[in-house]
PDB file of C-alpha atoms in Angstrom:
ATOM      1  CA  UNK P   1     -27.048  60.167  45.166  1.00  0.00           C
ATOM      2  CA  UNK P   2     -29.870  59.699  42.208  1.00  0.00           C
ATOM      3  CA  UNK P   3     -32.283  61.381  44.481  1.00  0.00           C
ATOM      4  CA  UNK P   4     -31.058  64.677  45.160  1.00  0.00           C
ATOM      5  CA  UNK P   5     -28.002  66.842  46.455  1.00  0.00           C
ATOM      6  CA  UNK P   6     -24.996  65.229  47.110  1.00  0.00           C
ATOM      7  CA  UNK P   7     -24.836  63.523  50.559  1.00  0.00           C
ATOM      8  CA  UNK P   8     -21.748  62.353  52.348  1.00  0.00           C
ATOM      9  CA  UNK P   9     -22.208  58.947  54.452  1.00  0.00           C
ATOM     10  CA  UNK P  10     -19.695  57.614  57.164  1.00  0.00           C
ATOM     11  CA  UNK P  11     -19.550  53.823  57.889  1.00  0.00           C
ATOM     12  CA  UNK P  12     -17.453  51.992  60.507  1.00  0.00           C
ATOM     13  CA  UNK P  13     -15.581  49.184  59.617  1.00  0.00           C
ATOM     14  CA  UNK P  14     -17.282  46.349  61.022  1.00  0.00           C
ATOM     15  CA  UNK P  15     -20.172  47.565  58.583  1.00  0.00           C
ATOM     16  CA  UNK P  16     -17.645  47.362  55.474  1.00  0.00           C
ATOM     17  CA  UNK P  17     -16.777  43.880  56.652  1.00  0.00           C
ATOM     18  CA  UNK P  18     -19.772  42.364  57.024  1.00  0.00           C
ATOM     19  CA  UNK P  19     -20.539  44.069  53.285  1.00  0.00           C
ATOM     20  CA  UNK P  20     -17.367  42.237  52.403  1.00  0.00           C
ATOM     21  CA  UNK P  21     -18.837  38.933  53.584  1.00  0.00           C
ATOM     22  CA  UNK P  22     -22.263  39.070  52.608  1.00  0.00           C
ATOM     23  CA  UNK P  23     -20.785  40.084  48.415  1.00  0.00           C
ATOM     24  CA  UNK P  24     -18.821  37.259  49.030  1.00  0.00           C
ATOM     25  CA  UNK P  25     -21.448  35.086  50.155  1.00  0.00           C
ATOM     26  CA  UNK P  26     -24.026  35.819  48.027  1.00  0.00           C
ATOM     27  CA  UNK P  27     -21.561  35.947  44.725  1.00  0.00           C
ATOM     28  CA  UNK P  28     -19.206  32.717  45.794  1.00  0.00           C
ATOM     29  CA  UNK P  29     -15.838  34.493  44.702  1.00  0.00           C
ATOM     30  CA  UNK P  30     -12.726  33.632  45.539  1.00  0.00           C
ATOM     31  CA  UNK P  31      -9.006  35.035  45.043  1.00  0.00           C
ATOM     32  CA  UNK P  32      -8.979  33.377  41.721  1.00  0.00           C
ATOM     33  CA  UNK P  33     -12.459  35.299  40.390  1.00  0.00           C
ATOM     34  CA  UNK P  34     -12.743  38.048  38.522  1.00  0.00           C
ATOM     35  CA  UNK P  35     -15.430  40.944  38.959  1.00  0.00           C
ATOM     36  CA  UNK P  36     -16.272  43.414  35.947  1.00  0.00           C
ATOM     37  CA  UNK P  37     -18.236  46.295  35.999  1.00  0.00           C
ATOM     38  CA  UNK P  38     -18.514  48.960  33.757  1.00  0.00           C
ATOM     39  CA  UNK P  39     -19.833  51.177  36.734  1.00  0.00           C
ATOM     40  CA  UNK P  40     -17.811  54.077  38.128  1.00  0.00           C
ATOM     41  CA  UNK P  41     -16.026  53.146  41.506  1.00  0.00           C
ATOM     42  CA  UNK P  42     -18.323  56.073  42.764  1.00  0.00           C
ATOM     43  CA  UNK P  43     -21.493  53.987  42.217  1.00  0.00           C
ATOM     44  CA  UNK P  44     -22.314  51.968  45.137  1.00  0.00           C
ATOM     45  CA  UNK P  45     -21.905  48.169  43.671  1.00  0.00           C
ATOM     46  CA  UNK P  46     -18.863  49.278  41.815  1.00  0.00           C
ATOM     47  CA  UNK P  47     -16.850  50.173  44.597  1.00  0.00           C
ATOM     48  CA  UNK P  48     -18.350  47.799  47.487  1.00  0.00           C
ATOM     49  CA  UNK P  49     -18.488  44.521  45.791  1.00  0.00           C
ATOM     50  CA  UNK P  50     -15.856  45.206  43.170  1.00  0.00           C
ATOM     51  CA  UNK P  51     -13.062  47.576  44.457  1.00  0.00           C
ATOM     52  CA  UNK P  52     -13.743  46.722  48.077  1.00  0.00           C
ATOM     53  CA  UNK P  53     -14.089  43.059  47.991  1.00  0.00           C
ATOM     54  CA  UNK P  54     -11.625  42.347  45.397  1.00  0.00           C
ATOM     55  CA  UNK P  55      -8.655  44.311  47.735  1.00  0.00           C
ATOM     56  CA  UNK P  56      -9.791  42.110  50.948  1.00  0.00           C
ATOM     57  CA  UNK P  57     -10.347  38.773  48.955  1.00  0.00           C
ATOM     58  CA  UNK P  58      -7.659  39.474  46.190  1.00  0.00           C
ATOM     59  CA  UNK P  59      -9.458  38.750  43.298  1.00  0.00           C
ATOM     60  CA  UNK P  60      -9.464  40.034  40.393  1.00  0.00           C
ATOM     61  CA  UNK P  61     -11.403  43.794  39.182  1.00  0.00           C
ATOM     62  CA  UNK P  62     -11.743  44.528  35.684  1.00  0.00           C
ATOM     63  CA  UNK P  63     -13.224  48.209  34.621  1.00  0.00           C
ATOM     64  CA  UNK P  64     -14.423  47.478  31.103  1.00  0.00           C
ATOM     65  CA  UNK P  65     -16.712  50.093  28.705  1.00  0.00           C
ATOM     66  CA  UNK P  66     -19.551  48.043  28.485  1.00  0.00           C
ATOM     67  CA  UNK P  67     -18.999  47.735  24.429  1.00  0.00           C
ATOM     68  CA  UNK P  68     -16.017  45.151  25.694  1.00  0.00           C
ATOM     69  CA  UNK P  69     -17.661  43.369  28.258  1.00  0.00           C
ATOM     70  CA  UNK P  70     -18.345  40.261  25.549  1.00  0.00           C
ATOM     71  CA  UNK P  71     -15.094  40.175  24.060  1.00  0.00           C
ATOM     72  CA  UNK P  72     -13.335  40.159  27.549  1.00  0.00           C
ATOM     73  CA  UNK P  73     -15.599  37.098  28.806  1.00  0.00           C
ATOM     74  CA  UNK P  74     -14.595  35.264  25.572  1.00  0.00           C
ATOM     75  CA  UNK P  75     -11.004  35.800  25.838  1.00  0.00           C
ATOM     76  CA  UNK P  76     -10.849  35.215  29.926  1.00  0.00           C
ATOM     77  CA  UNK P  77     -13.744  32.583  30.193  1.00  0.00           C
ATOM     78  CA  UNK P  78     -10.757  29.577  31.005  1.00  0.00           C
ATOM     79  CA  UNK P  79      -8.703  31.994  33.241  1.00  0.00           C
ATOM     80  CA  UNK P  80     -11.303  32.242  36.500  1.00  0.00           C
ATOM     81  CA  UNK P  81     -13.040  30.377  38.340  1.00  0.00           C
ATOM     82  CA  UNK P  82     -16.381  32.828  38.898  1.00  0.00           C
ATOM     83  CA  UNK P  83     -17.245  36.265  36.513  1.00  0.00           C
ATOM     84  CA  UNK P  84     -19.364  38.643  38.150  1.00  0.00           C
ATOM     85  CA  UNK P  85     -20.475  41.286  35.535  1.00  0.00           C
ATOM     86  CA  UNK P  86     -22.134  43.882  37.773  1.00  0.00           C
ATOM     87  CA  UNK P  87     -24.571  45.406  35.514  1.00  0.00           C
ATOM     88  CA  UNK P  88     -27.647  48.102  34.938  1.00  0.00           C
ATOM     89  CA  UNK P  89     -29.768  48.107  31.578  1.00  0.00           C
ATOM     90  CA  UNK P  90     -27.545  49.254  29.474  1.00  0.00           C
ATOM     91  CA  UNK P  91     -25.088  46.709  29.907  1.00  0.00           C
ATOM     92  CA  UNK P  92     -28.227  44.204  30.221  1.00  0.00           C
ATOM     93  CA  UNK P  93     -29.659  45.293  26.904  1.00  0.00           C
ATOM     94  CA  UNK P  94     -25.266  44.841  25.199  1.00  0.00           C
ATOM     95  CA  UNK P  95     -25.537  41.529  26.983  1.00  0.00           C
ATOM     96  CA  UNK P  96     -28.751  40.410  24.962  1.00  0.00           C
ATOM     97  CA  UNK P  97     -27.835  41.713  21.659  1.00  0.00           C
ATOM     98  CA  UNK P  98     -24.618  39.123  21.975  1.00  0.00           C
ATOM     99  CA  UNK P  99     -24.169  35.356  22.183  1.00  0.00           C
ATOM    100  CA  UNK P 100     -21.382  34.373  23.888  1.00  0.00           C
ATOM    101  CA  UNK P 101     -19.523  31.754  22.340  1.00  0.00           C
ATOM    102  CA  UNK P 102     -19.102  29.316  25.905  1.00  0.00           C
ATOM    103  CA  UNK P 103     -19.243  25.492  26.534  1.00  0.00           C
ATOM    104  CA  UNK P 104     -21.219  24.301  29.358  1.00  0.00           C
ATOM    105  CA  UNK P 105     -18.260  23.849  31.545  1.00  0.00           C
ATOM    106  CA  UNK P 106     -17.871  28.069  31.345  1.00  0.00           C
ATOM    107  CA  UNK P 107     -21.487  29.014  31.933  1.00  0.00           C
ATOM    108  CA  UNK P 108     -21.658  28.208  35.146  1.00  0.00           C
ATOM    109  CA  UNK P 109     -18.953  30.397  36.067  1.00  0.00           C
ATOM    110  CA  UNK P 110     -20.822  33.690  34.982  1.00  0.00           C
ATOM    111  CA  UNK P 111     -23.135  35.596  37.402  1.00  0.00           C
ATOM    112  CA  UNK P 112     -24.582  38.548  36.557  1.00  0.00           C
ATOM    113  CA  UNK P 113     -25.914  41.141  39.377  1.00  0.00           C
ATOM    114  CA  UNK P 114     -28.668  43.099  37.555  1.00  0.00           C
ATOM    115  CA  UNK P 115     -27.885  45.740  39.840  1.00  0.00           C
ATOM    116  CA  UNK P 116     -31.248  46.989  40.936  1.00  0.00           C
ATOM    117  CA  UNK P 117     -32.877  46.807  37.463  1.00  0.00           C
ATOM    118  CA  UNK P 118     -35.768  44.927  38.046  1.00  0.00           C
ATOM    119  CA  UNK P 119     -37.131  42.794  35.168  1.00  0.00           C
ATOM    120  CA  UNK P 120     -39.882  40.758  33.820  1.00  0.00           C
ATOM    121  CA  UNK P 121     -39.770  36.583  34.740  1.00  0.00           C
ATOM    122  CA  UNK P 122     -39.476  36.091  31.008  1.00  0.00           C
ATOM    123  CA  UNK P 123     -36.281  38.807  30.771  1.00  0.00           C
ATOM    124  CA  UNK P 124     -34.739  36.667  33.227  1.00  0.00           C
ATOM    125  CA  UNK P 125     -35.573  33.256  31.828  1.00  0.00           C
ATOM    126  CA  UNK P 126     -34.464  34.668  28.878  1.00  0.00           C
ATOM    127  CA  UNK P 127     -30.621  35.046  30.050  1.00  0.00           C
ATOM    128  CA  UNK P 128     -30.797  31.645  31.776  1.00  0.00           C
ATOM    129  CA  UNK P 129     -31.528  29.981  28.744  1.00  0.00           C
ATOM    130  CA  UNK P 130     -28.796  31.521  26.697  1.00  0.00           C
ATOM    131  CA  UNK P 131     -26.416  30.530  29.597  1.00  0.00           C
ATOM    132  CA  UNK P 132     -26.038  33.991  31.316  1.00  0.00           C
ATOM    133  CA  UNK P 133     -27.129  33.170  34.958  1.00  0.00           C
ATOM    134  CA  UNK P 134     -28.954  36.575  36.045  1.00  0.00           C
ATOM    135  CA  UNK P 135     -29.756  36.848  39.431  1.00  0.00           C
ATOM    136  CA  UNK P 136     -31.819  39.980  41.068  1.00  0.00           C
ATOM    137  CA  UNK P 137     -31.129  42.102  44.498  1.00  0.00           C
ATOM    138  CA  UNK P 138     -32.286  45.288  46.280  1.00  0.00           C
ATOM    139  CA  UNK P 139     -30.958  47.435  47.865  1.00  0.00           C
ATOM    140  CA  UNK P 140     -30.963  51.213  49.776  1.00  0.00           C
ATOM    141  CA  UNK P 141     -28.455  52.712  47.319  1.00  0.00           C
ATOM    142  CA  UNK P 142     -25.508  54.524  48.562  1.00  0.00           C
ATOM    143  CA  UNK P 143     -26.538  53.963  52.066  1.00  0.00           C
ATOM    144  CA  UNK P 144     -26.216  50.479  52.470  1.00  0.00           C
ATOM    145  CA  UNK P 145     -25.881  49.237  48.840  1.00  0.00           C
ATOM    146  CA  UNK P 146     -27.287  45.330  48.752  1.00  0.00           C
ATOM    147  CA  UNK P 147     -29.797  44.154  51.068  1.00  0.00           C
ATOM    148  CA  UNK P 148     -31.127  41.153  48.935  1.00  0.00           C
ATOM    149  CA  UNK P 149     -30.207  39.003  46.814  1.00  0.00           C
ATOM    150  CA  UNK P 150     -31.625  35.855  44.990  1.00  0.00           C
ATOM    151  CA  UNK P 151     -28.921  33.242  45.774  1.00  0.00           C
ATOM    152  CA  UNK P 152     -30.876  30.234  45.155  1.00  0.00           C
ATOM    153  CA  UNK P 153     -31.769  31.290  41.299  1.00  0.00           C
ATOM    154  CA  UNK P 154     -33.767  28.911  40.808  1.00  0.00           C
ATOM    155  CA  UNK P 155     -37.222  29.174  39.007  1.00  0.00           C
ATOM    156  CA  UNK P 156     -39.238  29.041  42.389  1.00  0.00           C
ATOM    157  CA  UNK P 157     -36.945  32.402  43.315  1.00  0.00           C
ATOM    158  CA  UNK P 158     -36.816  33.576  39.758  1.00  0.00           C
ATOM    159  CA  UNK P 159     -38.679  37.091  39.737  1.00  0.00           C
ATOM    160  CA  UNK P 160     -38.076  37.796  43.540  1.00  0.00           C
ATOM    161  CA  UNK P 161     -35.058  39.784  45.269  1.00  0.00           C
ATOM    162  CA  UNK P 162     -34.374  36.744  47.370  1.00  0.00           C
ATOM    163  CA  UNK P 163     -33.263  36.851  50.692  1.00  0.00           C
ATOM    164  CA  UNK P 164     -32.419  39.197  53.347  1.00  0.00           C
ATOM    165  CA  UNK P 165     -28.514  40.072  54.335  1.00  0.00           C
ATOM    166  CA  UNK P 166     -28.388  39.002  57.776  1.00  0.00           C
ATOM    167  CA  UNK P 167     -29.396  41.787  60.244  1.00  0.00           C
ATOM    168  CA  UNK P 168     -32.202  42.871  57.779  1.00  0.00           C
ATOM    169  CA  UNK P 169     -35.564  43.554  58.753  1.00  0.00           C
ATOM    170  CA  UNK P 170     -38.446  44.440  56.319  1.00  0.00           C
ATOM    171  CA  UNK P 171     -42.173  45.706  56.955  1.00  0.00           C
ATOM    172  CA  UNK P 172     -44.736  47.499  55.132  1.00  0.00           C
ATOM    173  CA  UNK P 173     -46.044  50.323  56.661  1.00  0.00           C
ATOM    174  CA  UNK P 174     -48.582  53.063  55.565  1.00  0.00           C
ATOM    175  CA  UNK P 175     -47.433  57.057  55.669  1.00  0.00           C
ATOM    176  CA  UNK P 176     -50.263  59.149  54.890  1.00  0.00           C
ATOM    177  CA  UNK P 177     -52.286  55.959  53.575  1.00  0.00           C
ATOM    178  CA  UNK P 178     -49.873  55.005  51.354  1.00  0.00           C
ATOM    179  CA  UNK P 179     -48.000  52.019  51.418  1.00  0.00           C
ATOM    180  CA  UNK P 180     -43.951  51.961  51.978  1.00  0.00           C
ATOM    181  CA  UNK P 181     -41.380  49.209  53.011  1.00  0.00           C
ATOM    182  CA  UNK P 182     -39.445  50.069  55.709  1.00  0.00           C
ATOM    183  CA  UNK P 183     -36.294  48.138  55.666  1.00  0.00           C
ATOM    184  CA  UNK P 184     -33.341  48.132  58.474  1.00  0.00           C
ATOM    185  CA  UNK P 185     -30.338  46.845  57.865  1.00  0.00           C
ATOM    186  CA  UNK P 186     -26.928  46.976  59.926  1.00  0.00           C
ATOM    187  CA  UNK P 187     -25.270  48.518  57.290  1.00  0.00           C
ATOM    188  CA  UNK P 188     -26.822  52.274  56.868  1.00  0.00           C
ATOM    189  CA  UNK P 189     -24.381  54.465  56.519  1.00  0.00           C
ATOM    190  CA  UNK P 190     -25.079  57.750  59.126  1.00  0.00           C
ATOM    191  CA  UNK P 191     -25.170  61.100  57.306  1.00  0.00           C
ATOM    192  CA  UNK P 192     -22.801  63.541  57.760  1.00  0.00           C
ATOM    193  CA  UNK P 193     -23.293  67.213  58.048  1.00  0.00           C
ATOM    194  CA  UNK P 194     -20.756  68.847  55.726  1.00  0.00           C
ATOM    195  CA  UNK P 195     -22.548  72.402  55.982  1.00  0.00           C
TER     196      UNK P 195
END
């Protein structure tokens, strides 16, 4: 974890499977996708929506440096019929500095999960108009990875982490008068004691 000594995290089964669907859901693959990340299978969204879900759905995983992430979209655009690129700011910020050289036919095929990395309305619009469909979520890291997503990606959801996994529950709450969310979700992993 990002915030402190290495924990350890069991989950049952039925909580990888409803994972499973929910990725699905929310990212519309099928066994004739392709999901590319650039993230270690260690990191959370790397291994549940990519290793994970492309073993139970059968599509297709592609670890890629992020420096080939463009080039492998070009040369792969006609093969499937959805690219994921699972991405954090760096691979955001390659992303920008590139146009990639699709018809319109292609662009609706991409969808990129900004993995957390929460960005301005006009980053986002920014994408959209140079035909990379970016699309925010949240979620509790390696202990449930995503809990929202915007699916509808339109511009009334456009700045927002959409909606809720089903099962979630969100509330604001104040600890020592300052305000926290407090989100549930059927997926939390329970800690182990390794010690």
């Amino acid at each position: 974890g990002s915030t402190g000594l290495p924990k350890i995290f069991s989950f049952t089964n039925e909580q990888l499977i409803s994972t499973v669907n929910w990725y699905k859901k929310i990212y519309g693959v099928t066994s004739s996708s392709i999901i590319i990340s650039s993230l270690p299978t260690t990191y959370n969204f790397s291994f549940i929506s990519g290793v994970f879900q492309s073993h139970t759905i059968n599509c297709t995983y592609q670890y890629l440096t992020p420096d080939k992430i463009v080039q492998y979209i070009n040369k792969c655009k006609n093969t499937y019929d959805k690219i994921i690129v699972l991405a954090n700011p760096l691979i955001l910020e390659i992303l920008s500095e590139f146009t990639l050289d699709i018809g319109e036919e292609v662009k609706n095929k991409i969808l990129i999960d900004s993995g957390g990395a929460p960005l301005s309305t006009t980053a986002i619009k920014w994408f959209r108009e140079n035909g990379l469909n970016l699309r925010e979520g949240y979620g509790l890291t390696e202990t449930a990875s995503l809990t929202h997503f915007d699916i509808e990606g339109s511009n009334n959801s456009i700045g927002s982490v959409g909606i809720e996994m089903p099962g979630v529950f969100t509330k604001l709450i104040n600890i020592d008068n300052k305000p926290l969310i407090n989100i549930d979700s059927p997926n939390v992993g329970a800690q182990l004691d390794y010690n």
